[in-house]
């Protein structure tokens, strides 16, 4: 397990983030955004290798581990961590950067690239659905809708009480640990429980789901279809690499359908792994990144 010294960074957005950095601060920047329910440690295998060529910036995003946990669901709407990302890059003097995101970090990376192409030079997405493709699949693909029902459970205001009643250790064993290779996760359990057990962490992490505008219909529900699904969607103009663990049980391969129409400069690399491919198949992920980055 690679451990990294964290520095506390106070941002203009009003939060403080713990941030792992590596490499020459004068080198081109690459920012690594983790997702749920992790931290900068998602990238523990990639950080040392990328640091040979880049200044690596890997924060614990708001609400996670020991970073700030502002109160209220509204504090976790996607525009807030996008603001954190831009402020973090500015803090380190980086006007433009390569952006990498996994899971919720990927959702923030997609949004940042769509809204701030002047800041994002290149984009790498790891098992995180494009916002248009994801919302469309939740209406049109019943397998993906079924796979995403957990999001409705995470939005339930009673979720924390249920976790508290069973204990976070049991929650870890019965939820997260059941979806990954036991041999890979066993040695990481203590680190996860430490991060999840920080005051307010569980609510803050779940608030990312509650603050999202993504509509997740129930299996027997037929809500009104969002108008943007039947209108042109703006393409991304920067080069994009999508790395996909094809065994992901939450985000199905349908998330790759139609990406080429939304991203003119796209490369997709499929890896035989699950959702947490950065540490399930680290060498394959790092190799795909380095090959594409040239």
Coordinates of C-alpha atoms in Angstrom, one line a residue:
X1 CA 0.0 0.0 0.0
X2 CA 1.4 3.4 -1.0
X3 CA 0.9 6.2 1.6
X4 CA 1.2 9.8 0.7
X5 CA 1.8 12.9 2.8
X6 CA -1.2 15.1 2.7
X7 CA -1.3 18.8 2.8
X8 CA -4.3 20.8 3.9
X9 CA -5.4 23.3 1.3
X10 CA -7.9 26.1 2.1
X11 CA -9.8 27.0 -1.0
X12 CA -11.7 30.1 -2.1
X13 CA -14.8 28.0 -2.2
X14 CA -14.8 27.9 1.6
X15 CA -13.7 24.3 2.2
X16 CA -10.4 22.8 3.2
X17 CA -9.2 19.6 1.4
X18 CA -6.5 17.1 2.2
X19 CA -4.5 16.8 -1.0
X20 CA -1.8 14.4 -2.0
X21 CA 0.8 15.8 -4.4
X22 CA 3.7 14.3 -6.2
X23 CA 6.2 15.2 -8.9
X24 CA 7.8 18.5 -10.0
X25 CA 5.5 21.5 -9.3
X26 CA 6.7 23.1 -12.5
X27 CA 5.7 20.1 -14.6
X28 CA 2.3 20.0 -16.4
X29 CA -0.5 19.2 -13.9
X30 CA -2.7 16.2 -13.8
X31 CA -5.6 16.2 -11.3
X32 CA -7.0 12.9 -10.1
X33 CA -10.6 12.9 -8.7
X34 CA -11.8 9.9 -6.7
X35 CA -15.4 8.8 -6.2
X36 CA -17.6 7.0 -3.7
X37 CA -16.8 5.7 -1.2
X38 CA -13.1 6.3 -1.5
X39 CA -10.4 9.1 -1.3
X40 CA -7.1 10.0 -3.0
X41 CA -6.1 6.4 -2.3
X42 CA -8.1 5.3 -5.3
X43 CA -5.0 6.4 -7.3
X44 CA -2.3 5.0 -5.0
X45 CA -0.9 2.9 -7.8
X46 CA -1.0 5.6 -10.4
X47 CA 0.4 8.6 -8.5
X48 CA 4.0 7.5 -8.2
X49 CA 4.2 6.6 -11.9
X50 CA 2.5 9.7 -13.2
X51 CA 4.7 11.8 -11.0
X52 CA 7.7 11.0 -13.3
X53 CA 6.1 13.2 -15.9
X54 CA 3.5 15.4 -14.2
X55 CA 2.8 17.4 -11.1
X56 CA 0.1 15.1 -9.6
X57 CA -2.7 16.6 -7.6
X58 CA -5.0 14.1 -5.9
X59 CA -7.5 15.6 -3.3
X60 CA -9.8 14.0 -0.9
X61 CA -13.0 15.7 -2.2
X62 CA -15.4 17.6 0.0
X63 CA -17.2 15.3 2.3
X64 CA -14.7 12.5 2.2
X65 CA -12.1 11.3 4.7
X66 CA -10.8 14.3 6.7
X67 CA -11.7 17.0 4.2
X68 CA -14.3 19.6 5.1
X69 CA -17.9 18.4 5.4
X70 CA -20.2 21.4 5.0
X71 CA -23.7 20.8 6.2
X72 CA -26.7 20.4 4.0
X73 CA -27.4 18.5 0.8
X74 CA -27.0 21.6 -1.3
X75 CA -23.4 21.8 -0.4
X76 CA -22.8 18.7 -2.5
X77 CA -24.5 19.6 -5.8
X78 CA -22.1 19.0 -8.6
X79 CA -21.2 22.7 -9.2
X80 CA -19.7 22.8 -5.7
X81 CA -16.9 20.1 -6.3
X82 CA -16.4 21.6 -9.8
X83 CA -15.7 24.9 -8.1
X84 CA -13.3 23.1 -5.7
X85 CA -11.5 21.5 -8.6
X86 CA -10.9 24.8 -10.4
X87 CA -9.9 26.6 -7.1
X88 CA -7.5 23.8 -6.3
X89 CA -5.8 24.0 -9.7
X90 CA -5.6 27.8 -9.3
X91 CA -4.1 27.3 -5.8
X92 CA -1.2 25.4 -7.4
X93 CA -0.8 28.0 -10.2
X94 CA -2.2 25.7 -12.9
X95 CA -4.5 27.4 -15.5
X96 CA -4.8 24.2 -17.6
X97 CA -4.5 20.6 -16.6
X98 CA -5.2 17.0 -17.5
X99 CA -8.2 15.8 -15.6
X100 CA -8.8 12.3 -14.5
X101 CA -12.0 11.1 -12.7
X102 CA -13.4 7.8 -11.4
X103 CA -17.0 7.2 -10.3
X104 CA -18.3 10.5 -8.8
X105 CA -15.0 12.0 -9.5
X106 CA -15.7 11.2 -13.2
X107 CA -19.1 12.9 -13.0
X108 CA -17.3 16.0 -11.8
X109 CA -14.7 15.6 -14.5
X110 CA -17.3 15.4 -17.2
X111 CA -19.1 18.5 -15.9
X112 CA -15.8 20.5 -15.6
X113 CA -14.8 19.5 -19.1
X114 CA -18.2 20.5 -20.6
X115 CA -18.4 23.8 -18.7
X116 CA -14.8 24.9 -18.5
X117 CA -12.9 23.6 -21.6
X118 CA -10.5 26.5 -21.2
X119 CA -9.1 24.8 -18.1
X120 CA -9.3 21.1 -19.0
X121 CA -6.7 20.3 -21.6
X122 CA -7.3 16.5 -21.7
X123 CA -9.8 14.3 -20.0
X124 CA -9.5 10.7 -18.7
X125 CA -12.6 9.0 -17.4
X126 CA -12.6 5.7 -15.5
X127 CA -15.9 3.9 -15.1
X128 CA -18.0 7.1 -14.8
X129 CA -20.9 7.6 -17.2
X130 CA -21.3 10.6 -19.5
X131 CA -24.2 12.6 -18.1
X132 CA -26.3 12.4 -21.3
X133 CA -25.7 8.7 -21.9
X134 CA -26.4 7.9 -18.2
X135 CA -29.6 9.7 -17.9
X136 CA -30.8 8.3 -21.2
X137 CA -30.0 4.8 -20.1
X138 CA -32.0 5.2 -16.9
X139 CA -35.1 5.8 -19.0
X140 CA -34.4 3.5 -22.0
X141 CA -32.4 0.6 -20.6
X142 CA -34.2 -1.4 -17.9
X143 CA -31.0 -3.4 -17.0
X144 CA -29.2 -0.2 -16.2
X145 CA -32.2 1.2 -14.3
X146 CA -32.2 -2.0 -12.2
X147 CA -28.5 -1.7 -11.6
X148 CA -28.9 1.9 -10.4
X149 CA -31.7 1.3 -7.8
X150 CA -29.0 1.5 -5.1
X151 CA -28.9 5.2 -5.8
X152 CA -32.5 5.5 -4.6
X153 CA -31.6 3.7 -1.4
X154 CA -28.6 6.0 -0.8
X155 CA -30.9 9.0 -1.2
X156 CA -33.2 7.7 1.5
X157 CA -32.9 10.0 4.6
X158 CA -33.0 7.0 6.8
X159 CA -29.9 5.4 5.3
X160 CA -27.5 6.7 8.0
X161 CA -29.7 5.3 10.8
X162 CA -29.6 1.9 9.2
X163 CA -25.8 2.0 8.9
X164 CA -25.4 3.2 12.5
X165 CA -27.6 0.3 13.7
X166 CA -25.5 -2.3 12.0
X167 CA -22.2 -0.6 12.4
X168 CA -19.9 0.7 9.6
X169 CA -17.8 -2.5 9.8
X170 CA -20.9 -4.7 9.0
X171 CA -22.0 -2.2 6.4
X172 CA -18.6 -2.4 4.7
X173 CA -18.7 -6.2 4.7
X174 CA -22.3 -6.5 3.5
X175 CA -22.2 -3.8 0.9
X176 CA -18.9 -2.6 -0.6
X177 CA -16.7 -5.6 0.2
X178 CA -19.2 -8.0 -1.6
X179 CA -18.6 -6.2 -4.9
X180 CA -14.8 -6.4 -5.1
X181 CA -12.1 -9.1 -5.0
X182 CA -11.7 -10.2 -1.3
X183 CA -8.0 -10.7 -1.8
X184 CA -7.6 -7.0 -2.9
X185 CA -9.9 -5.5 -0.3
X186 CA -8.9 -7.3 2.9
X187 CA -5.8 -5.3 3.6
X188 CA -7.6 -2.0 2.8
X189 CA -10.5 -2.5 5.2
X190 CA -9.0 -0.5 8.1
X191 CA -8.2 2.5 5.9
X192 CA -11.8 2.6 4.6
X193 CA -13.3 2.3 8.1
X194 CA -11.1 5.1 9.3
X195 CA -12.2 7.4 6.5
X196 CA -15.9 6.4 6.7
X197 CA -15.8 6.8 10.5
X198 CA -14.8 10.5 10.5
X199 CA -17.5 12.7 12.0
X200 CA -20.1 13.5 9.4
X201 CA -18.4 11.5 6.7
X202 CA -21.2 9.0 6.0
X203 CA -23.9 11.7 5.6
X204 CA -21.6 13.9 3.5
X205 CA -20.7 11.0 1.1
X206 CA -24.4 10.1 0.7
X207 CA -25.3 13.7 0.1
X208 CA -23.4 13.5 -3.2
X209 CA -26.2 11.2 -4.4
X210 CA -29.0 13.3 -2.8
X211 CA -27.7 16.5 -4.4
X212 CA -27.5 15.1 -7.9
X213 CA -30.1 16.0 -10.4
X214 CA -30.0 12.6 -12.1
X215 CA -33.4 11.0 -12.2
X216 CA -33.4 7.4 -11.2
X217 CA -36.9 6.0 -11.8
X218 CA -38.3 3.1 -9.8
X219 CA -38.6 -0.1 -11.8
X220 CA -42.4 0.4 -12.1
X221 CA -42.3 4.1 -12.6
X222 CA -42.8 6.1 -15.8
X223 CA -41.8 9.7 -15.0
X224 CA -41.8 12.5 -17.5
X225 CA -38.8 12.2 -19.8
X226 CA -36.3 15.1 -19.5
X227 CA -36.4 17.3 -22.6
X228 CA -32.6 17.5 -23.0
X229 CA -32.6 13.8 -23.9
X230 CA -34.3 14.5 -27.2
X231 CA -32.3 17.6 -28.0
X232 CA -28.7 18.0 -29.3
X233 CA -26.1 17.7 -26.6
X234 CA -22.9 19.8 -26.8
X235 CA -19.8 17.8 -27.8
X236 CA -16.5 17.8 -26.0
X237 CA -13.7 19.3 -27.9
X238 CA -10.7 18.1 -26.0
X239 CA -9.1 14.7 -26.4
X240 CA -10.9 12.1 -24.2
X241 CA -9.7 8.7 -23.0
X242 CA -12.4 6.4 -21.4
X243 CA -11.1 3.4 -19.5
X244 CA -13.8 0.9 -18.6
X245 CA -13.8 -2.1 -16.3
X246 CA -16.2 -4.3 -18.3
X247 CA -17.3 -6.3 -15.2
X248 CA -18.8 -3.2 -13.5
X249 CA -22.1 -4.4 -12.0
X250 CA -23.4 -0.8 -11.3
X251 CA -22.5 0.8 -14.6
X252 CA -23.2 -1.5 -17.5
X253 CA -21.5 -1.5 -20.9
X254 CA -24.5 0.5 -22.3
X255 CA -22.6 3.5 -20.9
X256 CA -20.2 3.3 -23.8
X257 CA -23.0 3.4 -26.4
X258 CA -23.1 6.6 -28.4
X259 CA -20.0 8.2 -26.9
X260 CA -18.3 8.6 -30.2
X261 CA -21.1 10.9 -31.3
X262 CA -20.6 13.1 -28.3
X263 CA -16.8 13.1 -28.3
X264 CA -15.0 13.6 -31.7
X265 CA -11.5 12.8 -30.3
X266 CA -12.3 9.7 -28.3
X267 CA -10.4 6.5 -27.3
X268 CA -12.0 3.7 -25.3
X269 CA -9.9 1.1 -23.5
X270 CA -11.8 -1.9 -22.1
X271 CA -10.2 -3.8 -19.2
X272 CA -11.4 -7.1 -17.7
X273 CA -12.2 -5.8 -14.2
X274 CA -14.9 -4.4 -12.0
X275 CA -16.0 -0.9 -11.1
X276 CA -12.8 -0.2 -9.0
X277 CA -10.5 -0.8 -11.9
X278 CA -7.8 1.7 -10.8
X279 CA -6.7 -0.6 -8.0
X280 CA -8.2 -3.9 -9.3
X281 CA -6.0 -3.8 -12.4
X282 CA -3.6 -0.9 -11.7
X283 CA -1.0 -1.8 -14.2
X284 CA -3.5 -1.9 -17.1
X285 CA -5.0 1.4 -16.1
X286 CA -1.6 3.1 -15.6
X287 CA -0.4 1.7 -18.9
X288 CA -3.5 2.9 -20.8
X289 CA -3.0 6.4 -19.3
X290 CA 0.6 6.6 -20.2
X291 CA 0.1 5.2 -23.8
X292 CA -2.6 7.7 -24.5
X293 CA -0.8 10.7 -22.9
X294 CA 2.2 10.0 -25.1

